[in-house]
Amino acid sequence: VVTIKWRGQPIFVRYRTPEDIKDMQAVPLGDLKDPAPDSDRVKKGHEKYLVMIGICTHLGCIPLFNAGSFKDGWGCPCHGSQYDAAGRIRSGPAPLNLVIPPYKYTSDTKITIG
């Protein structure tokens, strides 16, 4: 996981293993507060990379990686929101998933955000 800045906001870029991807695809949408399939949160053909704006959708705190209850997810240290390894809200006061910024791949290993 790396954190970069874009327009003054933290962007989380995470490499996901095939096991991570399989686990996130297997989560029933009914278990999610803000239902979104894993496939809608990544670019087709680049499922191993997850790119998200690292700002909690509750009150704008910055969630910490591996600080939550969900394996390889994020936890908000301020108010307790818990996000899974796809950045989807699973518990706590946050109403929405972590936001996916507009981005595109310019090569297999390079992206442009915005």
XYZ file of N, CA, C and O in Angstrom:
456
model
N 0.852 -1.175 0.000
C 0.000 0.000 0.000
C 0.895 1.234 0.000
O 1.830 1.326 0.783
N 0.591 2.155 -0.886
C 1.272 3.445 -0.877
C 0.216 4.531 -0.803
O -0.919 4.351 -1.224
N 0.610 5.654 -0.233
C -0.266 6.812 -0.176
C 0.422 7.939 -0.920
O 1.586 8.241 -0.652
N -0.273 8.506 -1.884
C 0.245 9.643 -2.634
C -0.740 10.788 -2.471
O -1.849 10.589 -1.973
N -0.350 11.973 -2.850
C -1.265 13.120 -2.773
C -1.715 13.516 -4.168
O -0.927 13.538 -5.105
N -2.993 13.840 -4.263
C -3.588 14.336 -5.499
C -4.580 15.421 -5.103
O -5.487 15.165 -4.293
N -4.380 16.616 -5.603
C -5.240 17.750 -5.257
C -5.379 17.926 -3.742
O -6.446 18.225 -3.224
N -4.290 17.664 -3.026
C -4.274 17.823 -1.584
C -4.939 16.696 -0.817
O -5.057 16.763 0.397
N -5.365 15.660 -1.520
C -6.040 14.533 -0.881
C -5.146 13.297 -0.919
O -4.439 13.076 -1.903
N -5.216 12.468 0.136
C -4.460 11.213 0.093
C -5.132 10.222 -0.857
O -6.349 10.090 -0.862
N -4.322 9.586 -1.655
C -4.790 8.520 -2.546
C -4.110 7.233 -2.096
O -2.890 7.177 -2.005
N -4.918 6.234 -1.797
C -4.390 4.921 -1.426
C -4.299 4.078 -2.694
O -5.285 3.928 -3.413
N -3.122 3.521 -2.947
C -2.921 2.592 -4.057
C -2.453 1.291 -3.423
O -1.418 1.254 -2.758
N -3.220 0.253 -3.640
C -2.918 -1.019 -3.003
C -2.836 -2.137 -4.032
O -3.710 -2.273 -4.880
N -1.756 -2.911 -3.909
C -1.622 -4.135 -4.699
C -2.401 -5.227 -3.981
O -2.260 -5.421 -2.779
N -3.243 -5.949 -4.710
C -4.033 -7.032 -4.138
C -3.632 -8.360 -4.752
O -3.477 -8.470 -5.968
N -3.498 -9.363 -3.918
C -3.152 -10.700 -4.380
C -4.381 -11.354 -5.017
O -5.513 -10.900 -4.788
N -4.188 -12.421 -5.776
C -5.349 -13.143 -6.309
C -6.298 -13.600 -5.194
O -7.516 -13.577 -5.366
N -5.760 -13.966 -4.039
C -6.611 -14.363 -2.906
C -7.431 -13.172 -2.402
O -8.618 -13.317 -2.106
N -6.809 -11.991 -2.316
C -7.538 -10.789 -1.899
C -8.709 -10.514 -2.844
O -9.817 -10.224 -2.401
N -8.438 -10.594 -4.124
C -9.469 -10.309 -5.131
C -10.613 -11.318 -5.016
O -11.786 -10.943 -4.990
N -10.264 -12.595 -4.913
C -11.273 -13.649 -4.786
C -12.133 -13.427 -3.537
O -13.358 -13.536 -3.591
N -11.487 -13.083 -2.420
C -12.221 -12.832 -1.179
C -13.191 -11.666 -1.325
O -14.328 -11.724 -0.858
N -12.758 -10.584 -1.976
C -13.610 -9.411 -2.118
C -14.746 -9.648 -3.105
O -15.843 -9.134 -2.934
N -14.511 -10.461 -4.126
C -15.565 -10.783 -5.082
C -16.625 -11.689 -4.463
O -17.769 -11.701 -4.902
N -16.249 -12.424 -3.406
C -17.167 -13.370 -2.770
C -18.072 -12.724 -1.712
O -19.005 -13.372 -1.231
N -17.829 -11.467 -1.376
C -18.646 -10.802 -0.351
C -20.053 -10.574 -0.912
O -20.219 -9.933 -1.952
N -21.085 -11.089 -0.221
C -22.465 -10.862 -0.684
C -22.811 -9.367 -0.609
O -22.533 -8.707 0.396
N -23.404 -8.843 -1.671
C -23.753 -7.420 -1.694
C -24.709 -7.061 -0.561
O -24.694 -5.928 -0.072
N -25.502 -8.004 -0.100
C -26.417 -7.759 0.998
C -25.717 -7.499 2.331
O -26.312 -6.971 3.260
N -24.431 -7.877 2.423
C -23.646 -7.631 3.639
C -23.067 -6.227 3.670
O -22.448 -5.844 4.659
N -23.235 -5.473 2.580
C -22.587 -4.164 2.458
C -23.563 -3.028 2.729
O -24.696 -3.030 2.266
N -23.076 -2.040 3.453
C -23.852 -0.846 3.774
C -24.106 -0.006 2.519
O -25.165 0.579 2.343
N -23.099 0.081 1.662
C -23.170 0.807 0.390
C -22.805 -0.211 -0.696
O -21.651 -0.300 -1.110
N -23.773 -1.041 -1.127
C -23.462 -2.167 -2.015
C -22.764 -1.759 -3.311
O -23.241 -0.898 -4.040
N -21.618 -2.375 -3.539
C -20.855 -2.170 -4.769
C -20.006 -3.410 -4.999
O -19.218 -3.780 -4.131
N -20.160 -4.055 -6.151
C -19.311 -5.210 -6.423
C -17.853 -4.785 -6.554
O -17.544 -3.661 -6.960
N -16.973 -5.676 -6.174
C -15.537 -5.397 -6.267
C -15.152 -4.972 -7.683
O -14.343 -4.064 -7.867
N -15.764 -5.587 -8.680
C -15.421 -5.303 -10.080
C -15.715 -3.856 -10.481
O -15.104 -3.330 -11.414
N -16.637 -3.191 -9.776
C -16.950 -1.789 -10.070
C -15.946 -0.824 -9.452
O -15.985 0.367 -9.721
N -15.038 -1.337 -8.608
C -14.110 -0.479 -7.876
C -12.692 -0.534 -8.428
O -11.784 0.099 -7.886
N -12.500 -1.288 -9.497
C -11.189 -1.425 -10.141
C -11.367 -1.328 -11.649
O -12.485 -1.392 -12.158
N -10.263 -1.175 -12.353
C -10.315 -1.156 -13.814
C -10.161 -2.582 -14.340
O -9.312 -3.345 -13.873
N -10.981 -2.930 -15.304
C -10.929 -4.265 -15.897
C -9.532 -4.537 -16.451
O -8.946 -3.691 -17.118
N -9.012 -5.702 -16.130
C -7.677 -6.078 -16.552
C -6.588 -5.632 -15.582
O -5.434 -6.021 -15.717
N -6.963 -4.802 -14.616
C -6.009 -4.306 -13.609
C -6.583 -4.499 -12.208
O -6.389 -3.674 -11.329
N -7.279 -5.609 -12.000
C -7.959 -5.866 -10.736
C -7.000 -5.941 -9.551
O -7.406 -5.766 -8.408
N -5.736 -6.190 -9.832
C -4.786 -6.326 -8.730
C -4.427 -4.985 -8.086
O -3.836 -4.957 -7.016
N -4.809 -3.866 -8.715
C -4.529 -2.551 -8.137
C -5.838 -1.849 -7.770
O -6.725 -1.708 -8.593
N -5.908 -1.413 -6.525
C -7.052 -0.667 -6.029
C -6.598 0.766 -5.799
O -5.576 0.994 -5.154
N -7.318 1.732 -6.342
C -6.977 3.155 -6.228
C -8.191 3.865 -5.629
O -9.282 3.819 -6.198
N -7.987 4.523 -4.466
C -9.102 5.174 -3.772
C -8.643 6.483 -3.140
O -7.472 6.636 -2.804
N -9.587 7.383 -2.936
C -9.316 8.583 -2.152
C -9.376 8.161 -0.686
O -10.369 7.600 -0.236
N -8.312 8.404 0.042
C -8.186 7.940 1.423
C -8.803 8.883 2.440
O -8.116 9.296 3.378
N -10.065 9.199 2.260
C -10.774 10.070 3.195
C -12.070 9.380 3.608
O -12.891 9.019 2.755
N -12.240 9.210 4.914
C -13.440 8.564 5.445
C -14.665 9.367 5.018
O -14.670 10.607 5.091
N -15.690 8.660 4.618
C -16.896 9.325 4.130
C -17.819 9.767 5.261
O -18.897 10.293 5.000
N -17.383 9.613 6.483
C -18.173 10.083 7.619
C -17.876 11.554 7.880
O -18.690 12.415 7.588
N -16.665 11.853 8.378
C -16.317 13.238 8.692
C -14.961 13.665 8.131
O -14.388 14.649 8.588
N -14.436 12.906 7.175
C -13.228 13.335 6.485
C -11.908 12.981 7.145
O -10.881 13.554 6.803
N -11.904 12.031 8.051
C -10.652 11.571 8.665
C -9.898 10.691 7.660
O -10.448 10.319 6.622
N -8.665 10.340 7.979
C -7.882 9.475 7.096
C -7.795 8.086 7.723
O -7.161 7.916 8.771
N -8.439 7.095 7.115
C -8.384 5.732 7.645
C -6.967 5.163 7.571
O -6.166 5.543 6.710
N -6.689 4.240 8.478
C -5.384 3.589 8.537
C -5.483 2.177 7.991
O -6.432 1.443 8.302
N -4.481 1.788 7.197
C -4.447 0.438 6.637
C -4.204 -0.582 7.747
O -3.401 -0.357 8.651
N -4.895 -1.700 7.661
C -4.790 -2.806 8.627
C -5.137 -2.390 10.046
O -4.685 -3.010 10.994
N -5.919 -1.341 10.212
C -6.310 -0.900 11.549
C -7.743 -1.298 11.864
O -8.193 -1.087 12.979
N -8.431 -1.871 10.910
C -9.828 -2.227 11.117
C -10.022 -3.688 11.419
O -9.069 -4.456 11.561
N -11.264 -4.075 11.492
C -11.635 -5.454 11.795
C -11.591 -6.365 10.569
O -11.707 -7.571 10.708
N -11.463 -5.785 9.395
C -11.511 -6.570 8.164
C -10.111 -6.755 7.602
O -9.368 -5.780 7.428
N -9.754 -8.004 7.308
C -8.422 -8.344 6.826
C -8.002 -7.445 5.662
O -8.727 -7.318 4.690
N -6.847 -6.826 5.804
C -6.261 -5.961 4.782
C -7.158 -4.781 4.417
O -7.084 -4.256 3.313
N -7.988 -4.363 5.346
C -8.858 -3.213 5.122
C -8.331 -1.984 5.841
O -7.168 -1.921 6.243
N -9.204 -1.017 6.007
C -8.845 0.249 6.643
C -9.789 0.514 7.794
O -10.974 0.165 7.741
N -9.267 1.184 8.827
C -10.095 1.577 9.955
C -9.908 3.052 10.243
O -8.784 3.564 10.205
N -10.992 3.727 10.498
C -10.927 5.147 10.828
C -10.639 5.278 12.320
O -11.445 4.835 13.138
N -9.513 5.884 12.691
C -9.149 5.968 14.104
C -10.007 6.956 14.889
O -10.022 6.922 16.115
N -10.716 7.827 14.215
C -11.477 8.877 14.904
C -12.861 8.421 15.358
O -13.260 8.673 16.485
N -13.606 7.774 14.461
C -15.001 7.447 14.768
C -15.350 5.982 14.558
O -16.504 5.594 14.705
N -14.363 5.172 14.158
C -14.565 3.738 14.113
C -15.128 3.122 12.849
O -15.485 1.954 12.861
N -15.203 3.856 11.750
C -15.681 3.235 10.509
C -14.675 2.179 10.055
O -13.472 2.359 10.177
N -15.195 1.076 9.530
C -14.369 -0.050 9.091
C -14.623 -0.314 7.614
O -15.772 -0.489 7.204
N -13.551 -0.347 6.829
C -13.627 -0.591 5.390
C -12.914 -1.903 5.075
O -11.891 -2.224 5.673
N -13.427 -2.648 4.102
C -12.790 -3.910 3.726
C -11.665 -3.674 2.721
O -11.305 -2.529 2.413
N -11.099 -4.757 2.192
C -9.959 -4.674 1.283
C -10.314 -4.099 -0.087
O -9.437 -3.880 -0.914
N -11.594 -3.820 -0.325
C -12.024 -3.141 -1.546
C -12.427 -1.698 -1.239
O -12.947 -1.005 -2.105
N -12.219 -1.263 0.019
C -12.575 0.097 0.404
C -14.064 0.310 0.593
O -14.543 1.437 0.584
N -14.788 -0.783 0.798
C -16.237 -0.677 1.006
C -16.538 -0.583 2.496
O -15.953 -1.312 3.296
N -17.454 0.302 2.862
C -17.819 0.469 4.264
C -18.510 -0.795 4.756
O -19.434 -1.301 4.112
N -18.037 -1.304 5.885
C -18.620 -2.531 6.442
C -19.271 -2.297 7.792
O -20.202 -2.991 8.157
N -18.763 -1.322 8.563
C -19.388 -0.998 9.848
C -18.957 0.394 10.268
O -17.999 0.944 9.738
N -19.691 0.940 11.218
C -19.377 2.269 11.716
C -20.271 3.331 11.102
O -21.179 3.025 10.331
N -20.006 4.589 11.432
C -20.910 5.663 11.025
C -20.776 6.142 9.577
O -21.654 6.844 9.090
N -19.708 5.796 8.886
C -19.551 6.263 7.497
C -20.699 5.728 6.644
O -21.032 4.542 6.712
N -21.312 6.579 5.821
C -22.448 6.132 5.014
C -22.071 5.505 3.678
O -22.846 4.755 3.098
N -20.870 5.829 3.180
C -20.495 5.416 1.824
C -19.110 4.767 1.792
O -18.292 4.969 2.686
N -18.858 4.053 0.707
C -17.546 3.461 0.459
C -16.507 4.567 0.239
O -16.862 5.701 -0.093
N -15.223 4.211 0.390
C -14.171 5.152 0.022
C -14.322 5.448 -1.470
O -14.624 4.550 -2.271
N -14.119 6.677 -1.842
C -14.381 7.144 -3.202
C -13.257 6.710 -4.151
O -12.075 6.808 -3.814
N -13.645 6.273 -5.329
C -12.694 5.938 -6.393
C -12.521 7.196 -7.243
O -13.496 7.696 -7.810
N -11.290 7.716 -7.353
C -11.096 8.924 -8.162
C -11.131 8.572 -9.648
O -10.939 7.404 -10.019
N -11.336 9.556 -10.495
C -11.218 9.269 -11.928
C -9.753 9.006 -12.257
O -8.880 9.788 -11.871
N -9.475 7.897 -12.892
C -8.097 7.583 -13.273
C -8.093 6.646 -14.476
O -9.092 6.009 -14.783
N -6.942 6.606 -15.144
C -6.782 5.690 -16.278
C -5.348 5.182 -16.296
O -4.440 5.819 -15.763
N -5.175 4.038 -16.891
C -3.849 3.452 -17.037
C -3.201 4.005 -18.297
O -3.813 3.996 -19.363
N -1.968 4.485 -18.170
C -1.216 4.947 -19.336
C -0.193 3.898 -19.755
O 0.371 3.994 -20.829
N 0.054 2.915 -18.891
C 0.858 1.732 -19.192
C 0.441 0.671 -18.180
O -0.439 0.906 -17.353
N 1.085 -0.477 -18.205
C 0.720 -1.529 -17.256
C 1.015 -1.158 -15.811
O 0.429 -1.704 -14.888
N 1.933 -0.229 -15.607
C 2.348 0.126 -14.251
C 2.201 1.617 -13.928
O 2.631 2.060 -12.868
N 1.596 2.390 -14.814
C 1.480 3.831 -14.588
C 0.036 4.261 -14.781
O -0.627 3.861 -15.741
N -0.430 5.111 -13.833
C -1.782 5.645 -13.960
C -1.729 7.176 -13.948
O -0.782 7.769 -13.453
N -2.783 7.748 -14.507
C -2.981 9.191 -14.431
C -4.296 9.404 -13.705
O -5.326 8.841 -14.088
N -4.250 10.189 -12.634
C -5.439 10.487 -11.858
C -5.990 11.831 -12.312
O -5.246 12.795 -12.460
N -7.294 11.888 -12.467
C -7.932 13.146 -12.844
C -8.360 13.180 -14.279
O -8.169 12.332 -15.064
